[in-house]
Amino acid sequence: MTGHSAGGGDVDESPLLARIRNEIREDGPITVARYMDICLGDPHFGYYRTRDPIGACGDFVTAPEISQMFGELVGLWCAHVWTTMGSPANFKLVELGPGRGTLMGDLLRASRAVPGFIDAANIHLVEISPVLRAQQAETLQPSGARPSWHDRLEDVPPGPTLLIANEFFDALPIRQIERTQGGWHERLIGLGAVPGNADENTGTSGLAFGLSPDPLTGALPDAANVEVTPGTVVEFCAPAVHISSLVASRLARDNGAALVIDYGYRGPATGDTFQALGGHRYVSVLERPGNVDLTAHVDFSNLARPAAAAGARVYGPIEQGSFLDAVGIGLRARRLKANATAKQASDIDAAVERLTAPQQMGQLFKVLAMTAPGLPVPPPFGDPQT
Ligand code: SAH
């Protein structure tokens, strides 16, 4: 693929698409990671910079938006782990990518049950979206919390930490490499033909997938070190490795624990999981760049390995359904239903089903915990990974 053949014709050119096409014209085809980075994070037109994508009117719904029980149970988990840390009088309660602030709001309300926890917590929210920052401030206002916002985890001051991240890692840019007869090649996005022309990957954006002509040299991801058939795709998320090691070294140094929840798998594994959601539907990843949510499934071994290497104990991942059952979603649902109308009770049952049933979110979504090496095994996890 040359990437320099101007698509021409009837291309629906939003400012972000124009930016992408210019970059490709000037520098050649871009990696999938670069494409995700521009589409999601462009300071002016990036998906997360310009809108609130979550909820019925947005593009996708997340677990905390399905039911308050999710954030409440995560809150009780945090408060319990805090007691095992010796109930420090000051700690950082950090959330990566807090969305609408719903999880944090529910967490803070439920964890009032554990005396001293809320007073000890300094809340730090790592969020790139100005729109979502404003929404988080509004959601958390009734709690009386006074969060600090940061662009990056590096900017959160040191100290004992409890960190949570729900559907954060799936939004980080991945690279994709593809096996050919001649070795592994980077998957690239360039300018292809306009609709009706030869390349069926191209839609109205005029963008198309291709492969770098040069085979990759140097270290490959684990999944690329086995024999596979040509056409097989392997994904790799470098920012996830970086952030996971940062979290782990922070916990090892300052004490604390982290809970990471996301959809994904325990690698090494092969397969193309790059996907786009617009208006609650799967759409083409190359259509309407900047206007649809782009994600990839999280490879939990890509979080676990660097975290263990950075000095944390790593537990799981376990399935979200097992996690929520074990931390008491059944009991919590019964309590809520005790004071509910018939309609509310059936909504609560439906939410439990959606969050825990294997064919819904219960199995695809997984939960990984990390702790400082001196802390006991956090419930409901078993032995740490070695
Ligand atoms: N945790 C929330 C939102 C998930 S959507 C929930 O469960 O509802 C992903 C979140 O991560 C959004 O808040 C988005 O703005 C934020 N985000 C995406 N990429 C980011 C990055 N590189 N740095 C910080 N926040 C990011």
Coordinates of C-alpha atoms and ligand atoms in Angstrom, one line a residue:
M1 CA 0.0 0.0 0.0
T2 CA 1.4 3.4 -0.8
G3 CA -1.1 5.5 1.0
H4 CA -0.3 8.4 -1.2
S5 CA -2.9 7.9 -3.8
A6 CA -5.4 10.7 -3.1
G7 CA -8.8 9.1 -2.6
G8 CA -10.5 12.0 -4.4
G9 CA -14.2 11.9 -5.2
D10 CA -17.0 12.2 -2.8
V11 CA -15.3 11.9 0.5
D12 CA -17.3 13.1 3.5
E13 CA -14.6 15.2 5.1
S14 CA -15.1 16.1 8.8
P15 CA -12.2 18.3 10.2
L16 CA -10.8 15.2 11.9
L17 CA -10.9 13.1 8.8
A18 CA -9.2 15.9 6.9
R19 CA -6.5 15.9 9.5
I20 CA -6.0 12.2 9.2
R21 CA -5.9 12.3 5.4
N22 CA -3.4 15.2 5.4
E23 CA -1.1 13.3 7.8
I24 CA -1.3 10.2 5.5
R25 CA -0.6 12.3 2.4
E26 CA 2.4 13.9 4.0
D27 CA 3.9 11.1 6.0
G28 CA 2.4 7.9 4.5
P29 CA 0.1 5.4 6.0
I30 CA -0.3 5.4 9.8
T31 CA -0.4 2.6 12.4
V32 CA -3.6 1.5 14.0
A33 CA -2.3 3.0 17.3
R34 CA -1.7 6.4 15.7
Y35 CA -5.2 6.2 14.1
M36 CA -6.8 5.4 17.5
D37 CA -4.8 8.1 19.2
I38 CA -6.0 10.8 16.7
C39 CA -9.6 9.6 16.6
L40 CA -10.0 9.4 20.4
G41 CA -7.5 12.0 21.7
D42 CA -7.1 14.8 19.1
P43 CA -7.2 17.9 21.3
H44 CA -9.8 19.6 19.1
F45 CA -11.9 17.0 17.4
G46 CA -11.1 13.7 19.3
Y47 CA -14.0 11.5 20.3
Y48 CA -13.3 11.7 24.0
R49 CA -12.5 15.4 23.9
T50 CA -15.7 16.5 22.4
R51 CA -18.7 14.6 23.9
D52 CA -20.2 12.5 26.7
P53 CA -20.3 9.2 24.9
I54 CA -21.8 7.1 27.7
G55 CA -25.5 6.2 28.4
A56 CA -28.7 5.8 26.6
C57 CA -28.1 8.9 24.4
G58 CA -24.5 8.1 23.7
D59 CA -22.7 5.3 22.0
F60 CA -22.2 2.7 24.8
V61 CA -23.3 1.8 28.3
T62 CA -20.9 0.7 31.0
A63 CA -21.4 -1.4 34.2
P64 CA -21.8 1.6 36.6
E65 CA -24.4 3.1 34.3
I66 CA -26.4 -0.2 34.4
S67 CA -26.7 -0.3 38.2
Q68 CA -25.6 1.5 41.3
M69 CA -24.8 -1.9 42.7
F70 CA -21.6 -2.0 40.6
G71 CA -20.0 1.1 42.1
E72 CA -21.3 0.2 45.6
L73 CA -19.6 -3.2 45.6
V74 CA -16.4 -1.8 44.2
G75 CA -16.6 0.8 47.1
L76 CA -17.0 -1.8 49.7
W77 CA -14.0 -3.7 48.2
C78 CA -11.9 -0.6 48.4
A79 CA -12.9 0.2 52.0
H80 CA -12.1 -3.4 53.0
V81 CA -8.7 -3.3 51.4
W82 CA -8.1 0.1 53.1
T83 CA -8.6 -1.6 56.5
T84 CA -6.1 -4.3 55.5
M85 CA -3.6 -1.5 54.7
G86 CA -3.9 -0.4 58.4
S87 CA -6.5 2.2 57.7
P88 CA -4.1 5.0 56.7
A89 CA -5.4 8.4 57.8
N90 CA -4.6 9.8 54.3
F91 CA -4.6 8.0 51.0
K92 CA -5.2 8.7 47.3
L93 CA -8.4 7.3 45.9
V94 CA -7.5 7.3 42.1
E95 CA -9.8 6.5 39.2
L96 CA -8.6 6.2 35.6
G97 CA -11.1 7.3 33.1
P98 CA -14.1 8.0 35.4
G99 CA -16.6 8.5 32.6
R100 CA -19.7 10.3 34.1
G101 CA -18.4 9.9 37.6
T102 CA -21.1 7.4 38.4
L103 CA -18.9 4.6 39.8
M104 CA -17.1 7.1 42.1
G105 CA -20.4 8.5 43.3
D106 CA -21.8 5.1 44.2
L107 CA -18.4 4.0 45.7
L108 CA -18.3 7.0 48.0
R109 CA -21.9 6.6 49.1
A110 CA -21.5 2.9 49.9
S111 CA -18.2 3.2 51.6
R112 CA -19.6 5.5 54.3
A113 CA -20.4 2.2 56.0
V114 CA -16.7 1.8 56.9
P115 CA -15.9 4.6 59.4
G116 CA -13.0 6.8 58.6
F117 CA -12.6 5.7 54.9
I118 CA -14.2 8.8 53.3
D119 CA -12.4 11.2 55.6
A120 CA -9.0 9.6 54.7
A121 CA -9.6 9.6 50.9
N122 CA -8.1 12.3 48.6
I123 CA -9.8 11.8 45.3
H124 CA -7.8 12.0 42.1
L125 CA -9.4 11.6 38.7
V126 CA -7.3 10.9 35.6
E127 CA -9.4 12.1 32.7
I128 CA -8.5 13.7 29.3
S129 CA -12.0 14.8 28.4
P130 CA -13.1 18.3 29.4
V131 CA -16.7 17.3 28.8
L132 CA -16.5 14.3 31.1
R133 CA -14.6 16.3 33.7
A134 CA -17.5 18.7 33.9
Q135 CA -19.9 15.8 34.2
Q136 CA -17.8 14.1 36.9
A137 CA -17.8 17.4 38.9
E138 CA -21.6 17.5 38.7
T139 CA -22.1 13.9 39.6
L140 CA -19.8 14.1 42.6
Q141 CA -21.1 17.4 43.9
P142 CA -23.7 15.9 46.3
S143 CA -21.0 13.7 47.8
G144 CA -19.1 16.7 49.1
A145 CA -15.9 15.2 47.6
R146 CA -13.3 17.7 46.2
P147 CA -11.6 15.8 43.5
S148 CA -8.4 16.9 41.7
W149 CA -8.2 16.2 38.0
H150 CA -5.1 15.1 36.0
D151 CA -4.3 14.3 32.4
R152 CA -2.0 11.5 33.3
L153 CA -1.4 9.1 36.2
E154 CA 2.2 10.4 36.4
D155 CA 0.7 13.7 37.8
V156 CA -1.0 12.2 40.8
P157 CA 1.1 12.9 43.9
P158 CA 2.7 9.9 45.7
G159 CA 1.2 8.2 48.7
P160 CA -0.8 5.1 49.7
T161 CA -3.2 4.5 46.9
L162 CA -6.4 2.7 46.0
L163 CA -6.9 2.8 42.3
I164 CA -9.8 1.7 40.1
A165 CA -10.2 1.6 36.3
N166 CA -13.4 0.4 34.6
E167 CA -13.4 0.2 30.8
F168 CA -10.3 2.5 30.7
F169 CA -7.7 0.2 29.2
D170 CA -9.8 -0.8 26.3
A171 CA -9.6 2.8 25.1
L172 CA -5.8 2.8 24.8
P173 CA -4.3 2.6 21.4
I174 CA -3.2 -0.8 20.1
R175 CA -0.9 -1.8 17.3
Q176 CA -1.8 -4.7 15.1
I177 CA 0.6 -6.9 13.2
E178 CA -0.3 -9.5 10.6
R179 CA 1.4 -12.7 9.6
T180 CA 2.3 -13.1 5.9
Q181 CA 4.3 -15.7 4.1
G182 CA 7.3 -13.4 4.6
G183 CA 7.0 -12.7 8.3
W184 CA 5.1 -10.2 10.5
H185 CA 4.0 -6.9 9.1
E186 CA 2.5 -3.8 10.8
R187 CA -1.1 -3.2 9.8
L188 CA -1.5 0.3 8.5
I189 CA -4.3 2.7 7.5
G190 CA -3.9 4.7 4.3
L191 CA -5.9 6.4 1.6
G192 CA -7.7 3.9 -0.5
A193 CA -10.4 4.0 -3.1
V194 CA -13.7 5.7 -2.7
P195 CA -16.9 3.6 -2.5
G196 CA -17.7 1.4 -5.4
N197 CA -14.0 1.1 -6.2
A198 CA -11.8 -1.9 -5.8
D199 CA -11.0 -1.9 -2.1
E200 CA -13.9 -3.2 -0.2
N201 CA -12.4 -2.0 3.1
T202 CA -13.0 1.6 2.1
G203 CA -16.3 3.4 2.9
T204 CA -17.2 7.0 2.7
S205 CA -14.1 7.9 4.7
G206 CA -11.8 6.9 1.8
L207 CA -9.5 5.2 4.4
A208 CA -8.4 1.6 3.9
F209 CA -6.3 -1.0 5.7
G210 CA -3.0 -2.3 4.3
L211 CA 0.3 -3.8 5.5
S212 CA 3.7 -2.2 5.7
P213 CA 5.9 -3.6 3.0
D214 CA 8.7 -4.2 5.5
P215 CA 8.6 -7.2 7.8
L216 CA 9.0 -6.4 11.5
T217 CA 12.4 -6.9 13.1
G218 CA 13.3 -7.0 16.8
A219 CA 11.2 -8.2 19.7
L220 CA 7.7 -9.4 18.9
P221 CA 4.7 -9.8 21.3
D222 CA 4.5 -13.3 22.8
A223 CA 1.6 -14.3 20.6
A224 CA 3.7 -13.7 17.5
N225 CA 6.4 -16.1 18.6
V226 CA 4.4 -19.2 17.6
E227 CA 3.6 -20.7 14.2
V228 CA 0.3 -19.3 12.8
T229 CA -1.3 -19.2 9.4
P230 CA -0.9 -16.2 7.2
G231 CA -3.5 -13.6 7.8
T232 CA -3.4 -14.1 11.5
V233 CA -3.5 -10.8 13.5
V234 CA -1.8 -10.1 16.8
E235 CA -2.5 -7.0 18.9
F236 CA -0.2 -5.2 21.3
C237 CA -1.0 -2.2 23.6
A238 CA 2.1 -0.4 24.7
P239 CA 0.4 2.3 26.7
A240 CA -1.3 -0.5 28.8
V241 CA 2.1 -1.9 29.7
H242 CA 3.4 1.5 30.6
I243 CA 0.4 2.4 32.8
S244 CA 0.2 -1.0 34.4
S245 CA 3.9 -0.8 35.5
L246 CA 3.3 2.7 36.8
V247 CA 0.4 1.6 38.9
A248 CA 2.3 -1.4 40.2
S249 CA 5.5 0.5 41.1
R250 CA 3.4 3.1 42.9
L251 CA 1.7 0.4 45.0
A252 CA 4.9 -1.4 45.7
R253 CA 6.5 1.9 46.8
D254 CA 3.7 3.6 48.7
N255 CA 1.3 0.7 49.7
G256 CA -2.1 0.1 48.3
A257 CA -4.1 -1.8 45.7
A258 CA -5.8 -1.5 42.3
L259 CA -8.8 -3.1 40.7
V260 CA -8.9 -3.2 36.9
I261 CA -12.2 -4.2 35.2
D262 CA -12.6 -4.5 31.4
Y263 CA -13.6 -6.7 28.6
G264 CA -10.8 -8.9 27.3
Y265 CA -8.8 -12.1 27.6
R266 CA -5.8 -13.6 29.2
G267 CA -3.2 -13.7 26.4
P268 CA -1.1 -14.6 24.6
A269 CA -3.8 -14.8 21.9
T270 CA -4.3 -14.0 18.3
G271 CA -7.2 -12.2 16.6
D272 CA -8.5 -8.8 15.5
T273 CA -10.6 -7.2 18.3
F274 CA -10.4 -3.6 17.0
Q275 CA -14.0 -2.4 17.0
A276 CA -16.1 0.7 16.7
L277 CA -19.4 1.5 18.4
G278 CA -21.7 4.3 17.4
G279 CA -25.2 4.7 18.8
H280 CA -25.0 1.3 20.5
R281 CA -24.2 -0.5 17.2
Y282 CA -21.1 -2.0 15.9
V283 CA -19.9 0.1 12.9
S284 CA -16.8 0.1 10.7
V285 CA -13.6 1.3 12.4
L286 CA -12.7 3.5 9.4
E287 CA -16.1 5.2 9.1
R288 CA -16.8 8.6 10.7
P289 CA -13.4 8.8 12.6
G290 CA -13.7 10.9 15.8
N291 CA -17.5 10.3 15.9
V292 CA -17.5 6.7 17.0
D293 CA -16.0 4.9 20.0
L294 CA -12.9 2.9 19.1
T295 CA -11.7 0.1 21.4
A296 CA -9.9 -3.2 21.5
H297 CA -10.2 -6.1 23.9
V298 CA -7.7 -5.9 26.8
D299 CA -5.0 -8.6 27.0
F300 CA -4.9 -9.0 30.8
S301 CA -1.5 -10.8 30.6
N302 CA -0.2 -7.5 29.1
L303 CA -1.2 -5.8 32.3
A304 CA -0.3 -8.6 34.7
R305 CA 3.3 -9.3 33.5
P306 CA 4.6 -5.8 33.7
A307 CA 2.8 -5.2 37.1
A308 CA 4.5 -8.3 38.6
A309 CA 7.8 -7.2 37.2
A310 CA 7.3 -3.8 38.8
G311 CA 6.9 -5.3 42.2
A312 CA 3.2 -5.7 42.8
R313 CA 1.3 -8.9 43.6
V314 CA -1.2 -9.6 40.8
Y315 CA -4.4 -11.5 41.2
G316 CA -6.7 -12.8 38.5
P317 CA -8.2 -11.9 36.1
I318 CA -11.4 -13.5 37.2
E319 CA -14.7 -13.2 35.4
Q320 CA -16.8 -10.2 36.4
G321 CA -19.8 -12.5 37.1
S322 CA -17.8 -14.5 39.6
F323 CA -16.3 -11.3 41.2
L324 CA -19.7 -9.7 41.6
D325 CA -21.3 -12.9 43.0
A326 CA -18.5 -13.3 45.5
V327 CA -18.6 -9.7 46.7
G328 CA -22.3 -10.0 47.4
I329 CA -24.3 -8.6 44.4
G330 CA -27.1 -11.1 45.3
L331 CA -27.4 -9.8 48.9
R332 CA -27.2 -6.2 47.7
A333 CA -30.0 -6.8 45.2
R334 CA -32.2 -8.3 47.9
R335 CA -31.6 -5.3 50.1
L336 CA -32.5 -2.9 47.4
K337 CA -35.6 -4.9 46.4
A338 CA -36.9 -4.8 50.0
N339 CA -37.9 -1.2 49.5
A340 CA -38.6 -1.2 45.8
T341 CA -41.7 -1.1 43.7
A342 CA -42.5 -4.2 41.5
K343 CA -41.0 -2.3 38.4
Q344 CA -37.9 -1.3 40.3
A345 CA -37.5 -4.9 41.6
S346 CA -37.6 -6.3 38.0
D347 CA -35.1 -3.6 36.9
I348 CA -32.7 -4.7 39.7
D349 CA -33.1 -8.4 38.6
A350 CA -32.4 -7.4 35.0
A351 CA -29.3 -5.4 36.0
V352 CA -27.9 -8.4 38.0
E353 CA -28.5 -10.6 35.0
R354 CA -26.8 -8.1 32.6
L355 CA -23.8 -7.6 34.9
T356 CA -23.2 -11.3 35.8
A357 CA -24.7 -13.7 33.3
P358 CA -22.0 -15.4 31.2
Q359 CA -23.7 -14.6 27.9
Q360 CA -24.0 -10.9 28.9
M361 CA -21.2 -9.1 30.7
G362 CA -20.4 -11.8 33.3
Q363 CA -17.8 -13.7 31.3
L364 CA -16.3 -11.4 28.7
F365 CA -15.6 -8.7 31.4
K366 CA -12.8 -9.6 33.8
V367 CA -11.4 -8.3 37.0
L368 CA -7.7 -8.1 37.9
A369 CA -6.3 -6.9 41.2
M370 CA -2.9 -5.7 42.2
T371 CA -1.6 -5.0 45.6
A372 CA 1.6 -4.0 47.4
P373 CA 3.5 -7.1 48.3
G374 CA 2.9 -6.9 52.0
L375 CA -0.9 -6.9 51.8
P376 CA -3.1 -10.0 52.3
V377 CA -4.9 -11.6 49.4
P378 CA -7.8 -9.3 48.5
P379 CA -11.2 -10.9 48.4
P380 CA -12.5 -12.8 46.4
F381 CA -9.2 -13.6 44.7
G382 CA -7.2 -16.8 45.1
D383 CA -3.4 -17.2 45.0
P384 CA -1.4 -14.4 43.2
Q385 CA 0.1 -15.0 39.8
T386 CA 3.7 -15.9 39.8
Ligands
SAH1 N1 -15.1 4.3 33.7 C1 -16.2 4.9 33.1 C2 -15.9 5.4 31.6 C3 -15.4 4.4 30.7 S1 -15.1 5.2 29.1 C4 -17.4 4.0 33.1 O1 -17.2 2.8 33.5 O2 -18.5 4.4 32.8 C5 -13.4 5.6 29.1 C6 -13.0 6.7 30.0 O3 -11.6 6.9 29.9 C7 -13.6 8.1 29.6 O4 -13.8 8.8 30.8 C8 -12.5 8.7 28.8 O5 -12.6 10.1 28.6 C9 -11.3 8.2 29.5 N2 -10.1 8.2 28.8 C10 -9.9 7.6 27.5 N3 -8.6 7.7 27.2 C11 -7.9 8.3 28.2 C12 -6.6 8.6 28.4 N4 -5.6 8.3 27.5 N5 -6.2 9.2 29.6 C13 -7.2 9.5 30.5 N6 -8.5 9.2 30.3 C14 -8.9 8.6 29.2

